[in-house]
Protein backbone atom coordinates (compact mmCIF):
# COMPACT_ATOMS: atom_id res chain seq x y z
CA LYS A 1 17.67 14.85 7.13
CA ALA A 2 16.52 11.75 9.02
CA VAL A 3 15.76 12.26 12.72
CA LYS A 4 14.76 8.62 13.28
CA GLU A 5 14.61 5.53 11.07
CA GLY A 6 13.12 2.11 11.62
CA VAL A 7 10.09 -0.10 11.15
CA LEU A 8 6.54 0.78 12.14
CA GLU A 9 3.45 -1.34 11.60
CA LYS A 10 0.54 0.44 9.89
CA ARG A 11 -3.02 -0.85 9.92
CA SER A 12 -4.36 -1.27 6.40
CA ASP A 13 -7.57 0.44 5.32
CA GLY A 14 -9.04 -2.74 3.88
CA LEU A 15 -11.75 -4.96 5.27
CA LEU A 16 -9.33 -7.19 7.21
CA GLN A 17 -7.30 -4.27 8.63
CA LEU A 18 -4.06 -6.23 8.68
CA TRP A 19 -0.90 -4.80 10.24
CA LYS A 20 1.74 -4.18 7.56
CA LYS A 21 5.38 -3.37 8.25
CA LYS A 22 6.63 -0.11 6.75
CA ARG A 23 10.16 1.26 6.71
CA CYS A 24 9.79 4.72 8.24
CA ILE A 25 11.97 7.79 8.13
CA LEU A 26 11.08 10.65 10.45
CA THR A 27 12.36 14.03 9.22
CA GLU A 28 11.90 17.62 10.37
CA GLU A 29 9.11 17.92 7.75
CA GLY A 30 7.13 14.73 8.30
CA LEU A 31 7.04 10.94 8.26
CA LEU A 32 7.98 8.92 5.17
CA LEU A 33 6.41 5.46 4.81
CA ILE A 34 8.30 3.11 2.51
CA PRO A 35 7.16 -0.43 1.64
CA PRO A 36 9.72 -2.92 2.99
CA LYS A 37 12.11 -4.18 0.32
CA GLN A 38 10.99 -7.51 -1.10
CA GLN A 39 13.82 -10.01 -1.37
CA PRO A 40 13.68 -11.85 -4.71
CA PRO A 41 14.42 -15.60 -4.76
CA PRO A 42 18.19 -16.21 -5.31
CA GLN A 43 17.86 -17.44 -8.93
CA GLN A 44 16.03 -14.27 -10.09
CA PRO A 45 17.70 -10.94 -10.87
CA PRO A 46 17.22 -8.31 -8.14
CA LEU A 47 14.14 -6.12 -8.41
CA PRO A 48 14.56 -2.50 -9.51
CA ALA A 49 14.60 0.16 -6.79
CA GLU A 50 11.25 1.07 -5.22
CA PRO A 51 9.31 3.50 -7.43
CA ALA A 52 8.86 6.90 -5.79
CA ALA A 53 5.07 6.56 -6.11
CA LYS A 54 5.10 3.83 -3.44
CA ILE A 55 6.61 6.20 -0.85
CA LYS A 56 3.95 7.94 1.20
CA GLU A 57 4.71 11.16 3.05
CA LEU A 58 2.69 12.29 6.03
CA HIS A 59 3.68 15.96 6.12
CA PHE A 60 3.45 17.82 9.43
CA SER A 61 1.59 20.69 7.70
CA ASN A 62 -1.28 18.21 7.12
CA MET A 63 -1.05 16.54 10.54
CA LYS A 64 -3.32 17.56 13.42
CA THR A 65 -2.38 15.30 16.33
CA VAL A 66 -0.72 12.07 17.39
CA ASP A 67 -3.00 10.25 19.83
CA CYS A 68 -1.51 7.52 22.01
CA VAL A 69 -4.35 5.03 22.08
CA GLU A 70 -3.07 2.28 24.37
CA ARG A 71 -0.16 0.19 25.55
CA LYS A 72 -0.99 -3.48 25.27
CA GLY A 73 1.52 -6.29 25.69
CA LYS A 74 4.77 -5.30 24.02
CA TYR A 75 3.12 -2.74 21.69
CA VAL A 76 2.16 0.92 21.81
CA TYR A 77 -0.82 1.65 19.55
CA PHE A 78 -1.21 5.22 18.31
CA THR A 79 -3.18 7.17 15.72
CA VAL A 80 -1.96 9.99 13.50
CA VAL A 81 -4.89 12.35 12.81
CA MET A 82 -4.55 14.29 9.57
CA ALA A 83 -6.04 17.76 8.91
CA GLU A 84 -8.73 16.36 6.61
CA GLY A 85 -9.90 14.04 9.42
CA LYS A 86 -8.25 10.87 8.12
CA GLU A 87 -6.91 8.66 10.91
CA ILE A 88 -3.94 6.35 10.38
CA ASP A 89 -3.30 3.65 12.98
CA PHE A 90 0.21 2.51 13.85
CA ARG A 91 1.85 0.23 16.37
CA CYS A 92 5.42 -0.32 17.49
CA ALA A 93 7.34 -1.95 20.33
CA GLN A 94 7.02 0.23 23.46
CA GLU A 95 10.76 0.82 23.78
CA GLN A 96 10.99 2.30 20.25
CA GLY A 97 9.08 5.44 21.27
CA TRP A 98 7.90 6.33 17.76
CA ASN A 99 4.77 8.12 18.98
CA ALA A 100 6.83 10.44 21.19
CA ALA A 101 9.40 11.12 18.45
CA ILE A 102 6.67 11.94 15.87
CA THR A 103 4.85 14.20 18.35
CA LEU A 104 8.06 16.05 19.24
CA GLN A 105 9.00 16.66 15.59
CA MET A 106 5.44 17.78 14.77
CA VAL A 107 5.42 20.30 17.64
CA GLN A 108 8.84 21.65 16.59
CA TYR A 109 7.63 21.96 12.98
CA LYS A 110 4.46 23.84 14.02
CA ASN A 111 6.53 26.15 16.27
CA ARG A 112 8.89 26.96 13.36
CA GLN A 113 5.87 27.74 11.15
CA ALA A 114 4.35 29.99 13.83
CA ILE A 115 7.64 31.91 14.22
CA LEU A 116 7.89 32.37 10.44
CA ALA A 117 4.27 33.60 10.32
CA VAL A 118 4.93 36.17 13.09
CA ARG A 119 8.08 37.43 11.34
CA SER A 120 6.38 37.95 7.97
């Protein structure tokens, strides 16, 4: 079930560290990153649906924190820190509030897990 959907920009791992737009779906379990659909030129047949391998899931069970790095110009820059220490940089327009939405869902997920652990 999608809690929030939209576009986030993710910094690539490569040498140039370019910002790439990703379609994002925030769920109660984590954040799905989907490459934006490429529009084929009109004379070509449409491309097949995105292969599932291209979809990346950042699951809350593997997420440590969401750090709000800075607000600069129209953007909020933030970093998702994964359990294994990997850091993933994102940015979005300030009014979109992605960092707050991700943090809220992560806290709710961790609370649900803690309650389940206490009950068992």
